[in-house]
mmCIF file of N, CA and C in Angstrom:
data_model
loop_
_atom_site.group_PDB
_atom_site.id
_atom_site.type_symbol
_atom_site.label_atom_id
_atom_site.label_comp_id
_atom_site.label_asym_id
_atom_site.label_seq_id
_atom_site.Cartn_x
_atom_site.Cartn_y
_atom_site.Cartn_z
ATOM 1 N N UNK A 946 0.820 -1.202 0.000
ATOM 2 C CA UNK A 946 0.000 0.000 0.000
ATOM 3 C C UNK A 946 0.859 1.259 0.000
ATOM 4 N N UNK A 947 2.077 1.405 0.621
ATOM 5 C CA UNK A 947 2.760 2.510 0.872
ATOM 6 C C UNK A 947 3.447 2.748 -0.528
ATOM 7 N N UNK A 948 4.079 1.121 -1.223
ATOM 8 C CA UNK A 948 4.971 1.345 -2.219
ATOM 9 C C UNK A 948 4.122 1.924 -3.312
ATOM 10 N N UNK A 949 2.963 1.460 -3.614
ATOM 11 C CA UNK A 949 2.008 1.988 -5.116
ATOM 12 C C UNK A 949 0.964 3.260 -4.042
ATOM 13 N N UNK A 950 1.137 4.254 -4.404
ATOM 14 C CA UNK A 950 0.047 5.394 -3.973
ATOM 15 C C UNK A 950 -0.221 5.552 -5.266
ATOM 16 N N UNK A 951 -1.646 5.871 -5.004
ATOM 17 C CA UNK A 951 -2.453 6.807 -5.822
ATOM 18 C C UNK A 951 -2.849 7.796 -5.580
ATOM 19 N N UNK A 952 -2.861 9.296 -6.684
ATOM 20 C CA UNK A 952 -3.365 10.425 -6.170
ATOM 21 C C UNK A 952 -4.668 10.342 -5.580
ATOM 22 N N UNK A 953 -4.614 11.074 -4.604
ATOM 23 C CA UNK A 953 -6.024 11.159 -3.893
ATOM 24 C C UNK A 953 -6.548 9.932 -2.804
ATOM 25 N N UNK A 954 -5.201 9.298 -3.071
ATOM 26 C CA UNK A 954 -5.436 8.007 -1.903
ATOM 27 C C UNK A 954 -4.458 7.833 -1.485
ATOM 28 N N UNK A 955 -3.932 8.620 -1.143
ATOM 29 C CA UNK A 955 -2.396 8.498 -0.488
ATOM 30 C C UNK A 955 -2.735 7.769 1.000
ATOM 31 N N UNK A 956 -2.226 6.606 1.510
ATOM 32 C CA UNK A 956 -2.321 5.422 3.067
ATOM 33 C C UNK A 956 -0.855 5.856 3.745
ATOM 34 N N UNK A 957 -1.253 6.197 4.848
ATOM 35 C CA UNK A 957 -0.707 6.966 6.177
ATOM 36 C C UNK A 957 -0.605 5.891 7.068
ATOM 37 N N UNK A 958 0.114 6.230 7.811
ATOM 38 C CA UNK A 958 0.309 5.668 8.953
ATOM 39 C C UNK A 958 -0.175 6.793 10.459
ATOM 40 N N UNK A 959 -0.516 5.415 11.015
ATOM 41 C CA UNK A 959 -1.616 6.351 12.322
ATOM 42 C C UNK A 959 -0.488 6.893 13.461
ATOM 43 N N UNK A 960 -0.414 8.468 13.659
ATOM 44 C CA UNK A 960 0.331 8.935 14.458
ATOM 45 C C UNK A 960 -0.425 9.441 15.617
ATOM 46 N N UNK A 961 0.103 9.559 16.743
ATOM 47 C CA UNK A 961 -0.421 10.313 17.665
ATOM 48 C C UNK A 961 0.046 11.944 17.904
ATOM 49 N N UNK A 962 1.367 12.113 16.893
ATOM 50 C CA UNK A 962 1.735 13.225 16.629
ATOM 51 C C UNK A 962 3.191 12.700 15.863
ATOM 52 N N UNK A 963 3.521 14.044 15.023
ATOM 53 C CA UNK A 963 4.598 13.498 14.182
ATOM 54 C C UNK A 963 5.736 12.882 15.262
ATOM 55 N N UNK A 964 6.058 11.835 14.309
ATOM 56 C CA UNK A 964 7.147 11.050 14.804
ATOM 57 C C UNK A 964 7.204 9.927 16.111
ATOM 58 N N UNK A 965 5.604 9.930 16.202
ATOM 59 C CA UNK A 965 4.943 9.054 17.643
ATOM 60 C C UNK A 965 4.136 8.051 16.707
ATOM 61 N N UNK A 966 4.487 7.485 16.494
ATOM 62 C CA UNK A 966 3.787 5.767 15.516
ATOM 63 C C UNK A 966 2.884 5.747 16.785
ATOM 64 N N UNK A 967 1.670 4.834 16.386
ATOM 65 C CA UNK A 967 1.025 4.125 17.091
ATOM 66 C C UNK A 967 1.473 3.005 16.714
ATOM 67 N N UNK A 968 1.343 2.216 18.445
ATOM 68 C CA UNK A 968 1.613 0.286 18.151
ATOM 69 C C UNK A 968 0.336 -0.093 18.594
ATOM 70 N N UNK A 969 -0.140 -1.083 18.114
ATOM 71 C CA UNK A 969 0.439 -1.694 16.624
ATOM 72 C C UNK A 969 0.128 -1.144 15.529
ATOM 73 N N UNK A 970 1.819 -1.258 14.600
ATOM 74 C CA UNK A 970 1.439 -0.126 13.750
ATOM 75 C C UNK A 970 0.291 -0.427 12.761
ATOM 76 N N UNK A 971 -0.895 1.192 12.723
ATOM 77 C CA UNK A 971 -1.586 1.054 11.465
ATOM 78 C C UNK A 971 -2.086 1.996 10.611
ATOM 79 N N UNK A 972 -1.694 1.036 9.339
ATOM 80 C CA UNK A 972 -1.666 1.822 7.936
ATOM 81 C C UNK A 972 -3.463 1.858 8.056
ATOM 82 N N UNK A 973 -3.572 3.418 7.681
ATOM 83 C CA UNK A 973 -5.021 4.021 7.322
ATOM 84 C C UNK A 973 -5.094 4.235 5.733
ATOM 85 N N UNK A 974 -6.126 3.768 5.261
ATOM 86 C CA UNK A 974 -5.857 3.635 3.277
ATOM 87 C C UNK A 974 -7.265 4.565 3.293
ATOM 88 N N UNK A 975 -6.989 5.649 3.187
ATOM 89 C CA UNK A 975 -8.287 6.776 2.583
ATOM 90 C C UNK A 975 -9.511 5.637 1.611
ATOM 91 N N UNK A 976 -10.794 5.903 1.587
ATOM 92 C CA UNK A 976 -11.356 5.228 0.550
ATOM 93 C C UNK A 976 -12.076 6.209 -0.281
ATOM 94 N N UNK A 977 -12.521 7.621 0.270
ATOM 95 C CA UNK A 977 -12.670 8.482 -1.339
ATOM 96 C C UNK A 977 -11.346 9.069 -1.521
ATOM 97 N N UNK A 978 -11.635 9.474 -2.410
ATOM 98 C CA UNK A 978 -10.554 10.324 -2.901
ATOM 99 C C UNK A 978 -10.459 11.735 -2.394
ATOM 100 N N UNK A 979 -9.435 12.212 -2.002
ATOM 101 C CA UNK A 979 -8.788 13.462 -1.387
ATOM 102 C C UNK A 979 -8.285 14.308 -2.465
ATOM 103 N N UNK A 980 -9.228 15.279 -2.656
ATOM 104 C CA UNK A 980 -9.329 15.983 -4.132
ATOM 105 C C UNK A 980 -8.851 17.821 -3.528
ATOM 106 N N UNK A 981 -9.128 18.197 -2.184
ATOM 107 C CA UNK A 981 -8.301 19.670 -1.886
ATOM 108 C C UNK A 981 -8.297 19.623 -0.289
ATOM 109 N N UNK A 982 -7.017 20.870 -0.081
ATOM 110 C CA UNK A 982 -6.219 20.704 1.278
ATOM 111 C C UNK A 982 -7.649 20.538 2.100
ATOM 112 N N UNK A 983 -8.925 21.097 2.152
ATOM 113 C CA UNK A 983 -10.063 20.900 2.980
ATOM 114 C C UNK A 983 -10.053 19.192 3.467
ATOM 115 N N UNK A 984 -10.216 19.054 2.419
ATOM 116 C CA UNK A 984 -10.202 17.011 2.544
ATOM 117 C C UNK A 984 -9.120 16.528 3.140
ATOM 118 N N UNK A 985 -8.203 17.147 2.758
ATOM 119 C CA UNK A 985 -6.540 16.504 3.357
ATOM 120 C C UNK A 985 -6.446 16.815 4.560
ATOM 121 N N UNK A 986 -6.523 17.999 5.188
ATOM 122 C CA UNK A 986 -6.646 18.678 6.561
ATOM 123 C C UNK A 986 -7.408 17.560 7.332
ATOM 124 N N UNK A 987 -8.379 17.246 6.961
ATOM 125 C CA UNK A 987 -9.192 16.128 7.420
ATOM 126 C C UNK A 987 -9.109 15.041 7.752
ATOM 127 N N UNK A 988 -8.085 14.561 6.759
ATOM 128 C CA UNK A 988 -8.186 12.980 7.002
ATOM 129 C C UNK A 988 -6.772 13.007 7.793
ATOM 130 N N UNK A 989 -5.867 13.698 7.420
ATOM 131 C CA UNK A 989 -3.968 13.568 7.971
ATOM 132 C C UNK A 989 -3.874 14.759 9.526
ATOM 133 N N UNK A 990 -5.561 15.522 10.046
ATOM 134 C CA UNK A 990 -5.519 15.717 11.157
ATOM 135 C C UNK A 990 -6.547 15.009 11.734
ATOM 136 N N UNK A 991 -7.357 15.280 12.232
ATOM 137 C CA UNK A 991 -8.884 14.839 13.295
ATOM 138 C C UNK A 991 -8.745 13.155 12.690
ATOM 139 N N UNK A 992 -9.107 12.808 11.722
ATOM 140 C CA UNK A 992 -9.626 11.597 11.231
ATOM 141 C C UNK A 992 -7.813 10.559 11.732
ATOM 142 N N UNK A 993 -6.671 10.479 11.190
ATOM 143 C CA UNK A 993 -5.405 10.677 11.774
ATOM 144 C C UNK A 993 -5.305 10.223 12.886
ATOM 145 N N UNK A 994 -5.573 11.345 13.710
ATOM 146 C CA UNK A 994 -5.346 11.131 15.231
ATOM 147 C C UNK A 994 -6.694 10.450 16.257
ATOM 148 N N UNK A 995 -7.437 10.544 15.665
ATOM 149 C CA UNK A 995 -8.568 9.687 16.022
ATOM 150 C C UNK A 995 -8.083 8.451 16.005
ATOM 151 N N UNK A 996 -7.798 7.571 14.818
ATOM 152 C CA UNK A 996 -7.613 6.358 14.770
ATOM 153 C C UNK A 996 -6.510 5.713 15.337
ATOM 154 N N UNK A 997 -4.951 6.754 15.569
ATOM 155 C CA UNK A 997 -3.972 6.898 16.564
ATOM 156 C C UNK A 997 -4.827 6.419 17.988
ATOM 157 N N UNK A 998 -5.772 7.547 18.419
ATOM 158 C CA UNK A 998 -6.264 7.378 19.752
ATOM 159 C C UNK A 998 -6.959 5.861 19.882
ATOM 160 N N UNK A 999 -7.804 5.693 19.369
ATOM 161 C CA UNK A 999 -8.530 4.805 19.474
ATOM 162 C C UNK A 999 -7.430 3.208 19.754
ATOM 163 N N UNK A 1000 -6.202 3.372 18.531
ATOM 164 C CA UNK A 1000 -5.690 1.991 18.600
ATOM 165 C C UNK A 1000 -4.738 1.870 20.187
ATOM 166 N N UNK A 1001 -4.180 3.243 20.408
ATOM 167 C CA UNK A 1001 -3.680 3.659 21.656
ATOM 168 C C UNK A 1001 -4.570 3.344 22.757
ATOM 169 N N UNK A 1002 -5.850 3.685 22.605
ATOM 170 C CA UNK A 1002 -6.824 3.551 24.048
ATOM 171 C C UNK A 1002 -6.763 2.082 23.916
ATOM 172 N N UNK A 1003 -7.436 1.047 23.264
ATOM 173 C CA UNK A 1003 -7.681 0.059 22.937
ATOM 174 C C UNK A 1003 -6.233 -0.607 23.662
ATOM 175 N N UNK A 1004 -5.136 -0.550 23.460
ATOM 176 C CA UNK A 1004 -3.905 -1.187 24.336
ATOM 177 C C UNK A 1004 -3.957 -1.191 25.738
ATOM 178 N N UNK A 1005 -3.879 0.539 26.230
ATOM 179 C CA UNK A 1005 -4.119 0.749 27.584
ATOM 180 C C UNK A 1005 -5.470 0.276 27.723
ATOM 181 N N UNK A 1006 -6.669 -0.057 27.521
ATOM 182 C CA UNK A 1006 -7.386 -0.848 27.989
ATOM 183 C C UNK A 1006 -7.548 -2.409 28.054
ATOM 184 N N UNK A 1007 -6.579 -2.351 27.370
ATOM 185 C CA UNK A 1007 -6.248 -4.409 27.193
ATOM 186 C C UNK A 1007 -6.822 -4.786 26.568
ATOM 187 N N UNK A 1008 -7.820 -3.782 26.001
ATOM 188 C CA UNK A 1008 -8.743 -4.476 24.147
ATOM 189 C C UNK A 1008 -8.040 -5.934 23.390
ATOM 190 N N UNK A 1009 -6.560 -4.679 23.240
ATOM 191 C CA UNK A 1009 -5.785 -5.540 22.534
ATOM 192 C C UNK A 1009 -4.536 -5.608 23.533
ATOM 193 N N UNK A 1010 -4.241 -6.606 23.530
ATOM 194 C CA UNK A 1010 -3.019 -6.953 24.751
ATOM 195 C C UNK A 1010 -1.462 -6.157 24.475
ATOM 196 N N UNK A 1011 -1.051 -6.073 25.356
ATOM 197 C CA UNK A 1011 0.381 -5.670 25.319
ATOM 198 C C UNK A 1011 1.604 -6.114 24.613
ATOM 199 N N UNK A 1012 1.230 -7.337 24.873
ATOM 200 C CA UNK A 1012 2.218 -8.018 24.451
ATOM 201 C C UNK A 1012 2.211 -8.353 22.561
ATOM 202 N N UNK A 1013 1.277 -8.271 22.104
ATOM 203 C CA UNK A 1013 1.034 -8.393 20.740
ATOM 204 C C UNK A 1013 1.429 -7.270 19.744
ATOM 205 N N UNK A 1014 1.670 -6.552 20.144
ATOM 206 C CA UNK A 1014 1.538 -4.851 19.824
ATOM 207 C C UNK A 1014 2.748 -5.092 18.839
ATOM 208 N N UNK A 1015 4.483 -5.437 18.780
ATOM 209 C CA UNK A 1015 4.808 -5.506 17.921
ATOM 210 C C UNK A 1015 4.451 -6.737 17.274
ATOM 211 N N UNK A 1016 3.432 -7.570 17.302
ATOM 212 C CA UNK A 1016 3.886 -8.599 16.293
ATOM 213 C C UNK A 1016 2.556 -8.099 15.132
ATOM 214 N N UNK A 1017 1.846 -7.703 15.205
ATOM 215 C CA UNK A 1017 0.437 -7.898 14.371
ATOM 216 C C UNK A 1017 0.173 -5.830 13.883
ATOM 217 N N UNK A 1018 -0.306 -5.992 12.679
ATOM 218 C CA UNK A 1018 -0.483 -4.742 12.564
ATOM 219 C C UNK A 1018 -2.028 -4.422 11.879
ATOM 220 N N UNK A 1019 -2.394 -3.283 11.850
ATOM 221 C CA UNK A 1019 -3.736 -2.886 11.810
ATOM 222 C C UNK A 1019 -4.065 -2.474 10.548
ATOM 223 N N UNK A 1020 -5.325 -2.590 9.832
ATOM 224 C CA UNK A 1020 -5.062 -1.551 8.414
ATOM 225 C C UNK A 1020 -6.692 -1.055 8.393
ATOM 226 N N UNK A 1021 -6.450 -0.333 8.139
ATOM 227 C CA UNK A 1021 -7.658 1.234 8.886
ATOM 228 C C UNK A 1021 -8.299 1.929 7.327
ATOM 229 N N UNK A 1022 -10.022 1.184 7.159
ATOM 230 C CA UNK A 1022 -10.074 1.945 5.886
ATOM 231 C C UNK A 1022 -10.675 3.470 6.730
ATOM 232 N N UNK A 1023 -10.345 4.634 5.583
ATOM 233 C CA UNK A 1023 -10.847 6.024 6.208
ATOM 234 C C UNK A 1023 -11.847 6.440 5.570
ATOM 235 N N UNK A 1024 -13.224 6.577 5.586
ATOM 236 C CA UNK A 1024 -14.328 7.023 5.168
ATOM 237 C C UNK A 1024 -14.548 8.798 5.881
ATOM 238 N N UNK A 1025 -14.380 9.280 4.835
ATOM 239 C CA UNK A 1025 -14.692 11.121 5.387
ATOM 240 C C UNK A 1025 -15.561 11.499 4.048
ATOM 241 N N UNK A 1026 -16.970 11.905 4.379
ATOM 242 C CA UNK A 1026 -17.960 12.254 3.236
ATOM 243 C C UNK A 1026 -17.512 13.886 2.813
ATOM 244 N N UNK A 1027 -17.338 13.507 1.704
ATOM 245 C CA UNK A 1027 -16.685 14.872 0.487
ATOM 246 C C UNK A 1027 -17.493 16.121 1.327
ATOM 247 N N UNK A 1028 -18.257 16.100 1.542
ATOM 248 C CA UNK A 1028 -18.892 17.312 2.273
ATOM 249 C C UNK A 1028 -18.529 17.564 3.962
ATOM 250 N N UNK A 1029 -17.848 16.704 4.219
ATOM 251 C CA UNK A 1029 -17.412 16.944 5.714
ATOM 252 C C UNK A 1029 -16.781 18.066 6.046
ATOM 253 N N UNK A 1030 -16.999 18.714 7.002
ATOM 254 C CA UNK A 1030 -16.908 20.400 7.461
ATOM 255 C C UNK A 1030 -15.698 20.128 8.646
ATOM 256 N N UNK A 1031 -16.889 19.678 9.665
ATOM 257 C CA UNK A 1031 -16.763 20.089 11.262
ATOM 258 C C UNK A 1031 -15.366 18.994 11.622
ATOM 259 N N UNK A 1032 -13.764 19.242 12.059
ATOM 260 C CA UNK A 1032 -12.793 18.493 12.362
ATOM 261 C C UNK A 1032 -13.141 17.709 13.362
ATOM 262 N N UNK A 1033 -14.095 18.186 14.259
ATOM 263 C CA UNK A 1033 -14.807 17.370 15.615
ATOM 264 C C UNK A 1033 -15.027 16.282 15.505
ATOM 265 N N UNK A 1034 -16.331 16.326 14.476
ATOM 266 C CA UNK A 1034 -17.228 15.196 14.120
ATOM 267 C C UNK A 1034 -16.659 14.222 13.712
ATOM 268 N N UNK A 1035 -15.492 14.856 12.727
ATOM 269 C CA UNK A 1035 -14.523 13.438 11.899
ATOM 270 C C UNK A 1035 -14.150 12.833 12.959
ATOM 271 N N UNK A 1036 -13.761 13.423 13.965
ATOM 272 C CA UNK A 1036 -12.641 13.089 15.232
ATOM 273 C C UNK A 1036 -13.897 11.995 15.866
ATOM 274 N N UNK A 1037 -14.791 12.133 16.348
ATOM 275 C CA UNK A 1037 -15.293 12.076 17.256
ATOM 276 C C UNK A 1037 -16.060 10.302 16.285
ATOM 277 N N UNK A 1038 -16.566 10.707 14.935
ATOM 278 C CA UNK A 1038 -17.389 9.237 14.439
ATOM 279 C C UNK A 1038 -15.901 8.403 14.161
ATOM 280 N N UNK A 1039 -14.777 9.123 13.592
ATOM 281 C CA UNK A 1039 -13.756 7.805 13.193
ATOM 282 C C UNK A 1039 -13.072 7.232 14.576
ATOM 283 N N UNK A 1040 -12.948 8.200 15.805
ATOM 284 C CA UNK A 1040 -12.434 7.193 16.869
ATOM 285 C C UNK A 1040 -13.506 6.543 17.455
ATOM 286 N N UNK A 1041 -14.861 6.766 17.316
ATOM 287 C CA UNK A 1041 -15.941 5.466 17.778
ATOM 288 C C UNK A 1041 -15.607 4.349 17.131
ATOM 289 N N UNK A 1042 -15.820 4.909 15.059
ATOM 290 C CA UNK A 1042 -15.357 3.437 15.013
ATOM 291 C C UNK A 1042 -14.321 2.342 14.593
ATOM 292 N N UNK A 1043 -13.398 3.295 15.161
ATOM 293 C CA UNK A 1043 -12.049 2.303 15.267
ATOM 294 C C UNK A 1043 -11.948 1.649 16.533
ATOM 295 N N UNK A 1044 -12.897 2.221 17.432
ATOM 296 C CA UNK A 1044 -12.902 1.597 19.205
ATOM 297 C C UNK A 1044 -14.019 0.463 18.921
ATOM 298 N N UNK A 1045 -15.228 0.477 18.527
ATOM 299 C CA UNK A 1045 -15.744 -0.403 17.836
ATOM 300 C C UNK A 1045 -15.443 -1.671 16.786
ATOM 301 N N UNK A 1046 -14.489 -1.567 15.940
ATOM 302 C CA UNK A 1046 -14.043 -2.438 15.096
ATOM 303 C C UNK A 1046 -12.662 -2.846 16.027
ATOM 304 N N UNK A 1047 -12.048 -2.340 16.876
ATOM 305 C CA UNK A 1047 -11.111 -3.196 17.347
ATOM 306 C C UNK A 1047 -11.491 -4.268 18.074
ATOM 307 N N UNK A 1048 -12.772 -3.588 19.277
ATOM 308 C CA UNK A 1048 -13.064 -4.425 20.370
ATOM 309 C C UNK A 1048 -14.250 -5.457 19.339
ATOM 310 N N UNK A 1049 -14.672 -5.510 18.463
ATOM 311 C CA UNK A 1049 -15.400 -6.176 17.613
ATOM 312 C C UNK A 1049 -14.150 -7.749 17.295
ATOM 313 N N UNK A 1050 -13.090 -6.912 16.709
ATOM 314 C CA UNK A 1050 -11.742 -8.126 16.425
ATOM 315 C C UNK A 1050 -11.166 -9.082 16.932
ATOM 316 N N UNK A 1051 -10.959 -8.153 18.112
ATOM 317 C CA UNK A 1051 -10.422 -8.818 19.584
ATOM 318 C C UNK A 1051 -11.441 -9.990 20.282
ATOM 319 N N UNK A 1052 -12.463 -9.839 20.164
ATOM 320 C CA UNK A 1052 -14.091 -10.210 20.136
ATOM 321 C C UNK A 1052 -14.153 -11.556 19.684
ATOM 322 N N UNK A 1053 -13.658 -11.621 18.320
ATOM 323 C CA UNK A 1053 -13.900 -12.383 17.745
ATOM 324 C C UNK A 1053 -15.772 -12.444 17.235
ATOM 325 N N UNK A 1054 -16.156 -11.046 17.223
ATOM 326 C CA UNK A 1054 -17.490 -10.756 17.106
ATOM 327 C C UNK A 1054 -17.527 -10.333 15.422
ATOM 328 N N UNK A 1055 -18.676 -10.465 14.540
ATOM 329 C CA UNK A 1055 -19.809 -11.291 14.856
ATOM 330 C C UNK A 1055 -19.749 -13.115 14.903
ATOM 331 N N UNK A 1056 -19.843 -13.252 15.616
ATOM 332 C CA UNK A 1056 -20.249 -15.002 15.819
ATOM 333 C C UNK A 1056 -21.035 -15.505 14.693
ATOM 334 N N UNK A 1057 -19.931 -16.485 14.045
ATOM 335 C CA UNK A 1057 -20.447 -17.424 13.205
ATOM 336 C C UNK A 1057 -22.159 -17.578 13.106
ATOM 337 N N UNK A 1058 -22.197 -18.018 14.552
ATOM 338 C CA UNK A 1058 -23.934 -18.764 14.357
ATOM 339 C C UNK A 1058 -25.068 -17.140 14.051
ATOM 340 N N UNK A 1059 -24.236 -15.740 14.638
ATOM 341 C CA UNK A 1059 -25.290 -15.131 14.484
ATOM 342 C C UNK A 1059 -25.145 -14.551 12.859
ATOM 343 N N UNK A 1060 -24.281 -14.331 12.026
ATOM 344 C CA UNK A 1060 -24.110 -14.129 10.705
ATOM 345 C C UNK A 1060 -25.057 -15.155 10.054
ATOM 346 N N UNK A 1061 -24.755 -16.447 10.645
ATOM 347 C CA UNK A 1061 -25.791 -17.416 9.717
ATOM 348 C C UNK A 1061 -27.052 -17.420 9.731
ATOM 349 N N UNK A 1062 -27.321 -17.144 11.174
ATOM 350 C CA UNK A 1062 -29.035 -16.528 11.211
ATOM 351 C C UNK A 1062 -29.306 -15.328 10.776
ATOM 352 N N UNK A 1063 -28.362 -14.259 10.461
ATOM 353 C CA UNK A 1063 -29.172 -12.972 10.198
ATOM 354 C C UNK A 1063 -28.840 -13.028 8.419
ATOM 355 N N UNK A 1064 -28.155 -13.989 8.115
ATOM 356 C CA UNK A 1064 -27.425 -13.608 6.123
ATOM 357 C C UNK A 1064 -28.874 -13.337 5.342
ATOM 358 N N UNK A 1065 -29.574 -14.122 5.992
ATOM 359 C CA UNK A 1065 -31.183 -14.145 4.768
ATOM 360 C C UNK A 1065 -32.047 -13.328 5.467
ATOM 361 N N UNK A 1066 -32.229 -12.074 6.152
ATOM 362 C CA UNK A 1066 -32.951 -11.602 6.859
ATOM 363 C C UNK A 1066 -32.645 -10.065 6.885
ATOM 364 N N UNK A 1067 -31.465 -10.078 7.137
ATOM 365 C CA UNK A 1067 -31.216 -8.052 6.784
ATOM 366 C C UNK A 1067 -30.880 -7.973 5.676
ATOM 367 N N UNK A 1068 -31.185 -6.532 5.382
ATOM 368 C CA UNK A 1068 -30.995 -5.539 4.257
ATOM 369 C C UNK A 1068 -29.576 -4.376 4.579
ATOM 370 N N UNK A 1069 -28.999 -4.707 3.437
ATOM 371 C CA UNK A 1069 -27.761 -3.508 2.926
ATOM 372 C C UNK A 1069 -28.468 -2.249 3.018
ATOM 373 N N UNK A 1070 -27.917 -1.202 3.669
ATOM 374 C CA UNK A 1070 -28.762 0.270 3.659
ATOM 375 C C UNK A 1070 -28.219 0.866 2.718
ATOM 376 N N UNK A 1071 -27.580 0.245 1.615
ATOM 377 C CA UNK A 1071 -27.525 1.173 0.698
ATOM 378 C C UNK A 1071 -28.003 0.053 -1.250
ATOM 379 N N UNK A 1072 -28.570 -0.795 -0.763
ATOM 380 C CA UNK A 1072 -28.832 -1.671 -1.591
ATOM 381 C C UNK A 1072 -30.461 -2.324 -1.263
ATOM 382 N N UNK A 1073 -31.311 -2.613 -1.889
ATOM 383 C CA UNK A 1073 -32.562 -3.400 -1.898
ATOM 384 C C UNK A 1073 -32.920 -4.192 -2.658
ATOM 385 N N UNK A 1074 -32.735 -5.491 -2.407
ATOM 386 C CA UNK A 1074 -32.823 -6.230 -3.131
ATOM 387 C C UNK A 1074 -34.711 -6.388 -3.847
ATOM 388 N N UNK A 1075 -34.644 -6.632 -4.935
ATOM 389 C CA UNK A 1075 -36.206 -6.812 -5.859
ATOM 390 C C UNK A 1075 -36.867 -7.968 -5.839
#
C-alpha cells in the first residue's frame, strides 16, 4: 500500500503526533478520494489522530493486549464524506469506530452462528434487493 500510492489516496500511517507511531502499527488507506487541502486537513488531522487514539486507548485498555503490539499490525479503511466540514465530528465518528471495530476483532465478534441466522434476513442500507 505505501509502495504503489495513488493520487487522492495516499495510506498513512496512524500517528499520535509526528514522529509518535502508534503500536500496533496502522496503515489508514483513505477510501474516497482526497481531491483539496479541505479534505486533506481532514483525514492527515482529526480523522489521523482519532484512529492513533482509538488503537492507543484500545492497548491501555487491554482491548488488545500488550504483548502483541509488535507482532500484528492494523489496516484502517478512512471514510470522510466529500462534504465533511466540522474536524470534531470526523474526530469524534472515526475514533468510535475504530474503538468499535477493534473491540469487535479482539471479540472475535460477529459469531459465526449469528451471521448465519441474520445472512437471509437483513438488508444492505444502501442496496434493496427486488
Amino acid at each position: 500500500a505505501l509502495a504503489s500510492q495513488n493520487a487522492g489516496h495516499t495510506t498513512l500511517f496512524a500517528v499520535l503526533t509526528p514522529n509518535l507511531l502508534v503500536k500496533p502499527v496502522t496503515l489508514i488507506a483513505p477510501k474516497v478520494t482526497i481531491k483539496n487541502m479541505r479534505q486533506a486537513e481532514l483525514a492527515f488531522g482529526p480523522a489521523q489522530y482519532a484512529i492513533a487514539k482509538a488503537v492507543a486507548d484500545s492497548v491501555a485498555e487491554g482491548v488488545i493486549p500488550k504483548e502483541l503490539v509488535d507482532d500484528i499490525v492494523i489496516i484502517c479503511g478512512l471514510f470522510i464524506h466529500p462534504a465533511a466540514k466540522d474536524p470534531d465530528k470526523v474526530y469524534q465518528y472515526n475514533y468510535e469506530a475504530v474503538k468499535l471495530a477493534i473491540k469487535r476483532a479482539f471479540g472475535y465478534e460477529p459469531k459465526i452462528d449469528e451471521i448465519l441466522e441474520k445472512k437471509d434476513v437483513v438488508e444492505h442500507p444502501f442496496y434493496k434487493r427486488k
